[in-house]
Coordinates of N, CA, C and O in Angstrom, one line a residue:
S1 N 153.0 103.7 64.1 CA 152.8 105.1 64.7 C 152.6 105.0 66.2 O 152.3 104.0 66.7
S2 N 152.7 106.2 66.8 CA 152.7 106.2 68.3 C 151.3 106.3 68.8 O 150.3 106.6 68.1
V3 N 151.2 105.9 70.1 CA 149.9 106.0 70.7 C 149.4 107.5 70.8 O 148.2 107.7 70.6
K4 N 150.3 108.4 70.9 CA 150.0 109.8 71.0 C 149.4 110.2 69.6 O 148.4 110.9 69.6
E5 N 150.0 109.8 68.5 CA 149.4 110.1 67.2 C 148.0 109.5 67.0 O 147.1 110.2 66.5
K6 N 147.9 108.3 67.4 CA 146.5 107.7 67.3 C 145.5 108.4 68.2 O 144.4 108.6 67.8
G7 N 145.9 108.8 69.4 CA 145.1 109.6 70.3 C 144.6 110.9 69.7 O 143.5 111.3 69.7
N8 N 145.6 111.6 69.1 CA 145.3 112.8 68.4 C 144.3 112.6 67.2 O 143.4 113.4 67.0
Y9 N 144.5 111.5 66.5 CA 143.6 111.2 65.4 C 142.2 110.9 65.9 O 141.3 111.5 65.4
L10 N 142.1 110.1 67.0 CA 140.8 109.8 67.5 C 140.1 111.0 68.1 O 138.9 111.3 67.8
H11 N 140.8 111.9 68.8 CA 140.2 113.1 69.3 C 139.8 114.0 68.2 O 138.7 114.6 68.3
G12 N 140.5 114.1 67.1 CA 140.1 114.9 65.9 C 138.8 114.4 65.3 O 137.9 115.2 65.0
K13 N 138.7 113.1 65.1 CA 137.5 112.5 64.6 C 136.3 112.7 65.5 O 135.2 113.0 65.0
L14 N 136.6 112.6 66.8 CA 135.5 112.8 67.8 C 135.0 114.2 67.8 O 133.8 114.5 68.0
Q15 N 135.9 115.2 67.7 CA 135.6 116.6 67.6 C 134.6 116.9 66.4 O 133.7 117.6 66.5
I16 N 134.9 116.2 65.3 CA 134.0 116.4 64.1 C 132.6 115.8 64.4 O 131.6 116.5 64.1
L17 N 132.6 114.7 65.1 CA 131.3 114.1 65.5 C 130.6 115.1 66.4 O 129.3 115.3 66.3
K18 N 131.3 115.6 67.4 CA 130.7 116.5 68.4 C 130.1 117.8 67.7 O 129.1 118.3 68.0
S19 N 130.8 118.3 66.7 CA 130.3 119.4 65.9 C 129.1 119.1 65.1 O 128.3 120.0 64.8
K20 N 128.9 117.9 64.7 CA 127.8 117.5 63.9 C 126.5 117.0 64.7 O 125.4 117.2 64.2
Y21 N 126.8 116.5 65.9 CA 125.7 115.9 66.7 C 125.6 116.5 68.1 O 126.5 116.2 68.9
P22 N 124.5 117.2 68.4 CA 124.4 117.8 69.7 C 124.3 116.8 70.9 O 124.4 117.2 72.0
V23 N 124.1 115.5 70.5 CA 124.0 114.5 71.6 C 125.3 114.4 72.3 O 125.4 114.0 73.5
I24 N 126.4 114.7 71.7 CA 127.7 114.7 72.3 C 127.9 116.1 73.0 O 128.0 117.1 72.3
K25 N 127.9 116.1 74.3 CA 128.0 117.3 75.1 C 129.4 117.7 75.3 O 129.7 118.9 75.2
D26 N 130.3 116.8 75.6 CA 131.7 117.1 75.9 C 132.6 115.9 75.6 O 132.2 114.8 75.7
L27 N 133.9 116.2 75.3 CA 134.9 115.2 75.2 C 136.0 115.4 76.2 O 136.4 116.6 76.4
K28 N 136.4 114.4 76.8 CA 137.5 114.5 77.8 C 138.5 113.4 77.6 O 138.2 112.4 76.9
G29 N 139.6 113.5 78.2 CA 140.6 112.4 78.1 C 141.9 112.8 77.5 O 142.2 113.9 77.1
M30 N 142.8 111.8 77.4 CA 144.1 112.0 76.9 C 144.5 110.7 76.2 O 144.2 109.6 76.6
G31 N 145.2 110.9 75.1 CA 145.6 109.7 74.3 C 144.4 108.9 73.8 O 143.5 109.5 73.3
L32 N 144.5 107.6 74.0 CA 143.4 106.8 73.5 C 142.3 106.6 74.6 O 141.2 106.0 74.3
L33 N 142.5 107.1 75.8 CA 141.5 107.0 76.9 C 140.6 108.2 76.7 O 141.0 109.4 76.9
V34 N 139.3 108.0 76.3 CA 138.4 109.1 76.0 C 137.1 108.9 76.7 O 136.5 107.9 76.7
G35 N 136.6 110.0 77.3 CA 135.3 110.1 77.9 C 134.4 110.9 77.0 O 134.8 112.0 76.6
I36 N 133.2 110.5 76.8 CA 132.3 111.2 75.9 C 131.0 111.5 76.8 O 130.3 110.5 77.1
A37 N 130.8 112.7 77.1 CA 129.6 113.1 77.8 C 128.4 113.2 76.8 O 128.6 113.9 75.8
L38 N 127.3 112.6 77.1 CA 126.2 112.5 76.2 C 125.0 113.3 76.8 O 124.8 113.3 78.0
N39 N 124.1 113.7 75.9 CA 122.8 114.3 76.3 C 121.7 113.3 76.1 O 120.7 113.6 75.5
C40 N 121.9 112.1 76.5 CA 120.9 111.0 76.3 C 121.1 110.0 77.4 O 122.0 110.0 78.2
D41 N 120.2 109.0 77.3 CA 120.3 107.8 78.2 C 121.5 107.0 77.8 O 121.5 106.3 76.8
T42 N 122.6 107.0 78.7 CA 123.8 106.3 78.3 C 123.6 104.8 78.3 O 124.3 104.1 77.5
K43 N 122.7 104.3 79.1 CA 122.5 102.8 79.1 C 121.9 102.4 77.8 O 122.4 101.4 77.2
K44 N 121.0 103.1 77.3 CA 120.4 102.8 76.0 C 121.4 103.0 74.9 O 121.5 102.1 74.0
F45 N 122.2 104.0 75.0 CA 123.3 104.3 74.0 C 124.3 103.1 74.0 O 124.6 102.6 72.9
M46 N 124.7 102.7 75.2 CA 125.7 101.6 75.3 C 125.1 100.3 74.8 O 125.8 99.5 74.1
Q47 N 123.8 100.1 75.0 CA 123.1 98.9 74.5 C 123.1 98.9 73.0 O 123.4 97.8 72.4
K48 N 122.8 100.0 72.4 CA 122.8 100.1 70.9 C 124.2 99.8 70.4 O 124.4 99.1 69.3
C49 N 125.2 100.4 71.0 CA 126.6 100.1 70.6 C 126.9 98.6 70.7 O 127.5 98.0 69.8
F50 N 126.5 98.0 71.8 CA 126.8 96.6 72.0 C 126.1 95.7 70.9 O 126.7 94.8 70.4
E51 N 124.9 96.1 70.6 CA 124.1 95.4 69.5 C 124.9 95.5 68.2 O 124.7 94.7 67.3
N52 N 125.7 96.5 68.0 CA 126.5 96.7 66.8 C 127.9 96.3 67.0 O 128.8 96.7 66.3
K53 N 128.2 95.4 68.0 CA 129.5 94.8 68.3 C 130.5 95.8 68.7 O 131.7 95.7 68.3
F54 N 130.1 96.9 69.4 CA 131.0 97.9 69.8 C 130.8 98.0 71.3 O 129.8 98.5 71.8
L55 N 131.8 97.6 72.1 CA 131.7 97.5 73.5 C 132.3 98.8 74.2 O 133.4 99.2 73.9
L56 N 131.5 99.4 75.0 CA 131.8 100.6 75.8 C 131.6 100.4 77.2 O 130.9 99.4 77.6
I57 N 132.2 101.2 78.0 CA 131.9 101.2 79.5 C 131.4 102.6 79.9 O 131.7 103.6 79.3
S58 N 130.7 102.6 81.0 CA 130.2 103.9 81.5 C 131.3 104.4 82.4 O 132.0 103.7 83.1
A59 N 131.3 105.7 82.6 CA 132.2 106.4 83.5 C 131.5 107.6 84.1 O 131.8 108.7 84.0
G60 N 130.4 107.2 84.8 CA 129.6 108.3 85.5 C 128.2 108.3 84.9 O 127.8 107.5 84.0
A61 N 127.4 109.3 85.4 CA 126.0 109.3 85.0 C 125.7 109.5 83.6 O 124.9 108.8 83.0
N62 N 126.5 110.3 82.9 CA 126.2 110.6 81.4 C 127.4 110.5 80.6 O 127.5 111.1 79.5
V63 N 128.4 109.7 81.0 CA 129.7 109.6 80.3 C 129.9 108.2 79.9 O 129.8 107.2 80.7
I64 N 130.3 108.0 78.6 CA 130.8 106.7 78.2 C 132.3 106.8 78.0 O 132.8 107.9 77.7
R65 N 133.0 105.7 78.1 CA 134.4 105.7 78.0 C 134.9 104.8 76.8 O 134.4 103.6 76.7
L66 N 135.8 105.3 76.0 CA 136.5 104.5 75.0 C 137.9 104.2 75.6 O 138.6 105.1 76.0
L67 N 138.2 102.9 75.5 CA 139.5 102.5 76.0 C 140.1 101.4 75.1 O 140.1 100.3 75.5
P68 N 140.4 101.8 73.9 CA 140.9 100.7 73.0 C 142.3 100.3 73.4 O 143.0 101.0 74.1
P69 N 142.7 99.1 72.9 CA 144.1 98.7 73.1 C 145.1 99.6 72.5 O 144.8 100.2 71.5
L70 N 146.3 99.7 73.1 CA 147.3 100.7 72.6 C 147.8 100.3 71.2 O 148.3 101.1 70.4
N71 N 147.6 99.0 70.8 CA 148.1 98.6 69.5 C 147.0 98.6 68.4 O 147.1 98.0 67.4
I72 N 145.9 99.3 68.7 CA 144.8 99.4 67.7 C 145.3 100.1 66.4 O 146.2 100.9 66.5
T73 N 144.8 99.7 65.3 CA 145.2 100.2 64.0 C 144.2 101.4 63.7 O 143.1 101.5 64.2
Y74 N 144.7 102.2 62.7 CA 143.8 103.3 62.2 C 142.6 102.8 61.6 O 141.5 103.3 61.8
D75 N 142.7 101.6 60.9 CA 141.5 101.0 60.3 C 140.5 100.6 61.4 O 139.3 100.8 61.2
E76 N 141.0 100.1 62.5 CA 140.1 99.7 63.6 C 139.5 100.9 64.2 O 138.3 100.9 64.6
L77 N 140.2 102.0 64.4 CA 139.7 103.2 64.9 C 138.6 103.7 64.0 O 137.5 104.1 64.5
D78 N 138.8 103.7 62.7 CA 137.8 104.1 61.8 C 136.5 103.3 61.8 O 135.4 103.8 61.8
E79 N 136.7 101.9 62.0 CA 135.5 101.0 62.1 C 134.7 101.4 63.3 O 133.5 101.5 63.3
A80 N 135.4 101.7 64.4 CA 134.7 102.0 65.7 C 134.0 103.3 65.5 O 132.8 103.5 66.0
L81 N 134.6 104.3 64.8 CA 134.0 105.6 64.6 C 132.7 105.5 63.7 O 131.8 106.2 63.9
I82 N 132.8 104.6 62.8 CA 131.6 104.4 61.9 C 130.4 103.9 62.7 O 129.3 104.3 62.6
V83 N 130.7 102.9 63.6 CA 129.6 102.3 64.4 C 129.1 103.4 65.4 O 127.9 103.6 65.6
L84 N 130.1 104.1 66.0 CA 129.7 105.2 66.9 C 128.8 106.2 66.3 O 127.7 106.6 66.8
E85 N 129.1 106.6 65.1 CA 128.3 107.6 64.4 C 126.9 107.0 64.0 O 125.9 107.7 64.1
K86 N 126.9 105.8 63.6 CA 125.6 105.1 63.3 C 124.7 105.1 64.5 O 123.5 105.4 64.4
V87 N 125.3 104.8 65.7 CA 124.4 104.8 66.9 C 124.0 106.3 67.3 O 122.9 106.5 67.6
I88 N 125.0 107.2 67.2 CA 124.7 108.6 67.5 C 123.5 109.1 66.7 O 122.6 109.8 67.2
K89 N 123.4 108.7 65.4 CA 122.3 109.2 64.6 C 121.0 108.7 65.1 O 119.9 109.3 64.7
E90 N 120.9 107.7 65.9 CA 119.7 107.2 66.4 C 119.2 108.0 67.7 O 118.1 107.7 68.2
F91 N 120.1 108.9 68.2 CA 119.7 109.6 69.4 C 119.5 111.1 69.2 O 119.8 111.6 68.2

């Protein structure tokens, strides 16, 4: 499947998380490059993700960035979303 389809899939799943958890303030990006604006300490958030073997980078004061490889599988996207939700629940 195409990168565009995977990007749409990822954005759809992140919108669901945003509707469930107020810690997600905003979603930005295109395709698989996604910025997630948070209402929490992004350094602590990124550390918790790292402890769960999920590597993120920051993109400003309160934004984390997802930048998976273009050949990521849907299963790998789902794995990342599971970890992301697990960490979100802690904030």
